Amino acid sequence: MKSLLVIGGDRIGNILKNLEGEGFGEVIHLNGRKKKMVRTDIPRKVDLILVLTDFINHNLTGAIKRKAQEYGIPICFSKRSWCFIHEEIKRSQMNVNK
């Protein structure tokens, strides 16, 4: 069972259903709007981090990117549209399998 950390977006109800269809059994969601979230640590158990770029604090984006590199967790950035999300997840999974 794969796990995913989604950062950004206030509500991801329909996206959550699609992610489960892609094989992500555990999806953790942080909305990413508050300034204090920059200090939030990311779980090390996730297989992939998805950042929804149109609904996030920009300082948090940089902090998450640094933490993902430090922990060796793949990260992808997408708009909050299933078409974009699906493509980014496919692309990141292809890069991991190389």
Backbone as ProteinMPNN parsed JSONL, in Angstrom:
{"seq_chain_A": "MKSLLVIGGDRIGNILKNLEGEGFGEVIHLNGRKKKMVRTDIPRKVDLILVLTDFINHNLTGAIKRKAQEYGIPICFSKRSWCFIHEEIKRSQMNVNK", "coords_chain_A": {"N_chain_A": [[0.839, -1.172, 0.0], [0.677, 2.115, -0.97], [1.657, 5.349, 0.22], [0.731, 8.799, 0.445], [1.497, 12.227, 0.695], [-0.324, 15.074, 0.608], [-0.068, 18.44, -0.011], [-1.524, 21.53, 0.276], [-4.442, 23.07, -1.165], [-7.749, 23.385, -0.136], [-9.955, 21.684, 0.064], [-10.064, 18.324, -0.818], [-11.764, 16.332, -1.695], [-12.925, 14.882, -4.068], [-10.562, 14.451, -5.435], [-9.223, 12.852, -3.653], [-10.611, 10.417, -3.851], [-9.897, 9.698, -6.467], [-7.127, 9.413, -6.134], [-7.019, 7.209, -4.441], [-7.914, 5.34, -6.254], [-5.67, 5.234, -7.824], [-4.012, 3.713, -6.361], [-3.085, 4.61, -3.905], [-3.234, 3.966, -0.685], [-3.12, 5.256, 1.742], [-3.636, 8.564, 2.402], [-2.428, 11.611, 3.335], [-3.379, 14.833, 4.262], [-2.481, 18.217, 4.184], [-3.465, 21.541, 4.454], [-1.862, 23.816, 3.987], [-1.965, 26.636, 4.143], [-1.458, 28.264, 6.347], [0.981, 30.296, 8.014], [2.545, 29.167, 10.058], [2.856, 26.537, 9.339], [5.193, 26.124, 8.018], [7.057, 25.264, 9.794], [6.235, 22.71, 10.279], [6.861, 19.277, 10.437], [7.462, 16.767, 7.992], [5.941, 13.569, 7.494], [8.001, 10.697, 7.568], [7.29, 8.311, 6.51], [5.919, 8.432, 4.12], [5.447, 7.727, 0.618], [5.435, 9.446, -1.51], [5.305, 12.948, -2.176], [2.915, 15.354, -2.86], [2.478, 18.526, -4.046], [0.13, 20.998, -4.21], [0.125, 23.616, -6.172], [-1.375, 25.971, -6.556], [-2.678, 26.602, -4.237], [-1.19, 27.276, -1.789], [1.073, 28.356, 0.768], [3.885, 30.166, -0.127], [6.409, 30.141, 1.129], [6.233, 27.775, 2.514], [6.324, 25.94, 0.45], [9.06, 25.971, -0.347], [10.24, 25.061, 2.045], [9.149, 22.477, 2.312], [10.168, 21.296, 0.024], [12.934, 21.267, 0.584], [12.955, 19.583, 2.864], [11.948, 17.213, 1.769], [14.006, 16.516, -0.002], [16.031, 16.115, 1.868], [15.064, 13.877, 3.279], [14.872, 12.089, 1.241], [12.544, 11.666, -0.224], [10.42, 11.403, -2.987], [9.087, 14.218, -4.763], [6.388, 16.047, -6.173], [4.921, 18.646, -8.133], [1.876, 20.291, -8.752], [-1.033, 21.69, -10.374], [-4.321, 22.181, -8.925], [-5.976, 20.235, -10.292], [-7.393, 17.333, -11.572], [-6.403, 16.274, -13.995], [-3.814, 17.416, -14.285], [-2.669, 16.548, -11.866], [-2.762, 13.738, -12.124], [-1.014, 13.336, -14.318], [1.429, 14.292, -13.227], [1.834, 12.499, -11.106], [2.099, 10.099, -12.515], [4.44, 10.703, -13.958], [6.306, 11.068, -11.876], [6.332, 8.505, -10.743], [7.378, 7.042, -12.842], [9.959, 8.082, -12.894], [10.929, 7.173, -10.446], [10.984, 4.443, -10.853], [13.081, 4.105, -12.602]], "CA_chain_A": [[0.0, 0.0, 0.0], [1.464, 3.34, -1.082], [1.142, 6.485, 0.983], [0.929, 10.075, -0.234], [1.271, 13.452, 1.456], [-0.812, 16.154, -0.251], [0.055, 19.733, 0.65], [-2.214, 22.549, -0.493], [-5.841, 22.768, -1.47], [-8.572, 23.373, 1.074], [-10.776, 20.467, 0.041], [-9.584, 17.418, -1.87], [-12.693, 15.2, -1.659], [-12.944, 14.086, -5.298], [-9.178, 14.084, -5.738], [-8.912, 11.745, -2.751], [-11.161, 9.193, -4.454], [-9.061, 9.36, -7.621], [-5.829, 8.957, -5.631], [-7.226, 5.838, -3.978], [-7.976, 4.547, -7.477], [-4.299, 5.115, -8.334], [-3.276, 2.794, -5.502], [-2.623, 5.223, -2.659], [-4.118, 3.525, 0.386], [-3.093, 6.245, 2.816], [-3.414, 9.923, 1.914], [-2.382, 12.602, 4.405], [-3.592, 16.14, 3.639], [-2.24, 19.464, 4.917], [-3.936, 22.574, 3.525], [-0.72, 24.64, 3.601], [-2.247, 28.07, 4.06], [-1.01, 29.014, 7.523], [2.421, 30.563, 8.064], [3.229, 28.283, 11.0], [3.051, 25.212, 8.748], [6.575, 26.044, 7.542], [7.795, 24.505, 10.815], [5.682, 21.364, 10.376], [7.718, 18.232, 9.893], [6.728, 15.853, 7.129], [6.117, 12.178, 7.902], [9.018, 9.999, 6.777], [6.748, 7.063, 5.988], [5.203, 8.614, 2.853], [6.161, 7.317, -0.586], [5.443, 10.553, -2.467], [4.71, 14.208, -1.719], [2.263, 16.106, -3.926], [2.224, 19.908, -3.648], [-0.823, 21.681, -5.084], [0.799, 24.912, -6.221], [-2.228, 27.151, -6.58], [-3.307, 26.786, -2.931], [-0.174, 27.005, -0.775], [1.975, 29.407, 1.213], [5.104, 29.978, -0.924], [7.522, 29.759, 2.001], [6.049, 26.359, 2.824], [6.792, 25.179, -0.711], [10.509, 25.824, -0.237], [10.563, 24.233, 3.213], [8.791, 21.088, 2.001], [11.123, 20.823, -0.985], [14.191, 20.965, 1.29], [12.757, 18.412, 3.725], [11.797, 16.037, 0.91], [15.354, 16.156, -0.455], [16.761, 15.618, 3.038], [14.554, 12.551, 3.616], [14.906, 11.23, 0.058], [11.177, 11.374, -0.653], [10.093, 12.083, -4.245], [8.109, 15.298, -4.636], [5.914, 16.575, -7.448], [4.151, 19.879, -8.019], [0.788, 20.262, -9.716], [-2.22, 22.501, -10.125], [-5.367, 21.392, -8.287], [-6.838, 19.69, -11.332], [-7.042, 15.921, -11.654], [-5.585, 16.033, -15.199], [-2.425, 17.761, -13.955], [-2.221, 15.674, -10.777], [-2.554, 12.397, -12.685], [0.212, 13.367, -15.126], [2.595, 14.441, -12.347], [2.029, 11.244, -10.373], [2.657, 9.135, -13.484], [5.814, 11.109, -14.255], [7.161, 10.807, -10.708], [6.467, 7.058, -10.584], [8.299, 6.582, -13.886], [11.304, 8.473, -12.469], [11.327, 6.314, -9.331], [11.215, 3.094, -11.37], [14.268, 4.067, -13.462]], "C_chain_A": [[0.89, 1.243, 0.0], [0.815, 4.447, -0.263], [1.565, 7.782, 0.298], [0.652, 11.21, 0.738], [0.877, 14.534, 0.462], [-0.739, 17.444, 0.551], [-0.552, 20.79, -0.258], [-3.633, 22.113, -0.812], [-6.651, 22.684, -0.19], [-9.394, 22.1, 1.178], [-10.297, 19.593, -1.111], [-10.473, 16.18, -1.98], [-12.661, 14.322, -2.894], [-11.548, 13.626, -5.692], [-8.771, 12.887, -4.889], [-9.404, 10.421, -3.323], [-10.316, 8.751, -5.644], [-7.696, 8.839, -7.19], [-5.919, 7.531, -5.107], [-7.303, 4.889, -5.166], [-6.611, 4.332, -8.11], [-3.433, 4.23, -7.442], [-2.723, 3.385, -4.222], [-3.626, 4.887, -1.557], [-4.194, 4.513, 1.528], [-2.747, 7.606, 2.217], [-3.51, 10.875, 3.104], [-2.492, 13.973, 3.745], [-3.301, 17.266, 4.621], [-2.628, 20.601, 3.991], [-2.867, 23.587, 3.149], [-0.943, 26.127, 3.519], [-1.635, 28.877, 5.198], [0.503, 29.138, 7.564], [3.162, 29.582, 8.958], [3.485, 26.885, 10.433], [4.46, 25.037, 8.192], [7.41, 25.209, 8.511], [7.311, 23.069, 10.954], [6.635, 20.365, 9.74], [6.87, 17.302, 9.03], [6.956, 14.424, 7.611], [7.128, 11.48, 6.995], [8.481, 8.741, 6.12], [6.048, 7.215, 4.635], [6.09, 8.23, 1.668], [6.319, 8.453, -1.586], [4.803, 11.772, -1.815], [4.161, 14.928, -2.942], [1.94, 17.495, -3.394], [1.287, 20.533, -4.677], [-0.462, 23.159, -5.082], [-0.126, 26.12, -6.174], [-2.944, 27.402, -5.256], [-2.309, 26.538, -1.807], [0.624, 28.266, -0.454], [3.327, 29.164, 0.525], [6.319, 29.616, -0.081], [7.45, 28.283, 2.36], [6.536, 25.488, 1.672], [8.291, 24.933, -0.631], [10.913, 24.919, 0.908], [10.273, 22.761, 2.941], [9.77, 20.5, 0.997], [12.453, 20.441, -0.328], [14.067, 19.706, 2.146], [12.625, 17.135, 2.9], [13.158, 15.575, 0.398], [16.16, 15.55, 0.682], [16.354, 14.181, 3.379], [14.576, 11.582, 2.436], [13.529, 10.808, -0.424], [10.912, 12.109, -1.961], [8.989, 13.121, -4.025], [7.676, 15.731, -6.028], [4.987, 17.757, -7.168], [3.09, 19.881, -9.107], [-0.25, 21.322, -9.369], [-3.272, 21.588, -9.499], [-6.411, 20.966, -9.322], [-6.424, 18.243, -11.531], [-6.185, 15.618, -12.878], [-4.106, 16.294, -14.909], [-1.863, 16.829, -12.881], [-1.887, 14.29, -11.313], [-1.257, 12.334, -13.491], [1.458, 13.455, -14.253], [2.877, 13.165, -11.565], [2.618, 10.187, -11.293], [4.121, 9.434, -13.754], [6.742, 10.782, -13.079], [7.346, 9.313, -10.483], [7.393, 6.476, -11.645], [9.732, 6.913, -13.499], [11.812, 7.596, -11.338], [11.694, 4.925, -9.834], [12.448, 2.984, -12.249], [15.452, 3.513, -12.728]], "O_chain_A": [[1.75, 1.399, 0.866], [-0.402, 4.48, -0.079], [2.615, 7.853, -0.341], [-0.306, 11.161, 1.509], [1.656, 14.876, -0.429], [-1.278, 17.533, 1.654], [-0.153, 20.935, -1.414], [-3.97, 20.932, -0.736], [-6.267, 21.978, 0.743], [-9.513, 21.512, 2.253], [-10.143, 20.062, -2.238], [-9.992, 15.1, -2.321], [-12.394, 13.126, -2.785], [-11.379, 12.528, -6.224], [-8.052, 12.006, -5.361], [-8.69, 9.42, -3.282], [-10.05, 7.56, -5.809], [-7.161, 7.921, -7.812], [-5.001, 6.734, -5.304], [-6.813, 3.761, -5.096], [-6.41, 3.367, -8.847], [-2.255, 4.02, -7.73], [-1.962, 2.721, -3.518], [-4.72, 5.448, -1.503], [-5.215, 4.603, 2.21], [-1.694, 7.774, 1.601], [-4.532, 10.937, 3.787], [-1.784, 14.253, 2.778], [-3.806, 17.274, 5.743], [-2.173, 20.636, 2.848], [-2.955, 24.176, 2.072], [-0.162, 26.824, 2.87], [-1.327, 30.056, 5.023], [1.223, 28.21, 7.197], [4.292, 29.201, 8.651], [4.267, 26.128, 11.008], [4.878, 23.911, 7.923], [8.353, 24.531, 8.104], [7.921, 22.285, 11.682], [7.148, 20.586, 8.643], [5.693, 17.081, 9.316], [8.044, 14.098, 8.086], [7.1, 11.665, 5.779], [9.145, 8.161, 5.261], [5.622, 6.215, 4.057], [7.311, 8.385, 1.707], [7.229, 8.432, -2.414], [3.881, 11.649, -1.009], [4.861, 15.093, -3.94], [1.216, 17.633, -2.408], [1.606, 20.593, -5.864], [-0.713, 23.867, -4.107], [0.311, 27.202, -5.783], [-3.745, 28.332, -5.165], [-2.545, 25.682, -0.954], [0.817, 29.129, -1.31], [3.854, 28.054, 0.594], [7.176, 28.857, -0.534], [8.477, 27.618, 2.495], [7.098, 24.416, 1.897], [8.746, 23.806, -0.826], [11.821, 24.1, 0.767], [11.068, 21.894, 3.303], [10.157, 19.337, 1.109], [13.03, 19.403, -0.654], [14.964, 18.863, 2.152], [13.137, 16.087, 3.295], [13.434, 14.376, 0.367], [16.891, 14.58, 0.481], [17.204, 13.362, 3.727], [14.328, 10.388, 2.608], [13.365, 9.718, -0.971], [11.15, 13.313, -2.047], [8.084, 12.926, -3.214], [8.487, 15.779, -6.953], [4.362, 17.848, -6.112], [3.365, 19.518, -10.251], [-0.336, 21.786, -8.232], [-3.136, 20.365, -9.534], [-7.587, 21.312, -9.213], [-5.234, 17.949, -11.646], [-5.305, 14.761, -12.796], [-3.249, 15.48, -15.253], [-0.721, 16.378, -12.975], [-0.838, 13.734, -10.988], [-0.489, 11.381, -13.359], [2.443, 12.763, -14.512], [4.036, 12.793, -11.382], [3.531, 9.46, -10.902], [4.951, 8.525, -13.776], [7.845, 10.274, -13.282], [8.426, 8.891, -10.069], [8.115, 5.517, -11.376], [10.634, 6.113, -13.746], [13.006, 7.302, -11.275], [12.61, 4.295, -9.306], [12.836, 1.874, -12.614], [16.538, 3.408, -13.298]]}, "name": "protein", "num_of_chains": 1, "seq": "MKSLLVIGGDRIGNILKNLEGEGFGEVIHLNGRKKKMVRTDIPRKVDLILVLTDFINHNLTGAIKRKAQEYGIPICFSKRSWCFIHEEIKRSQMNVNK"}
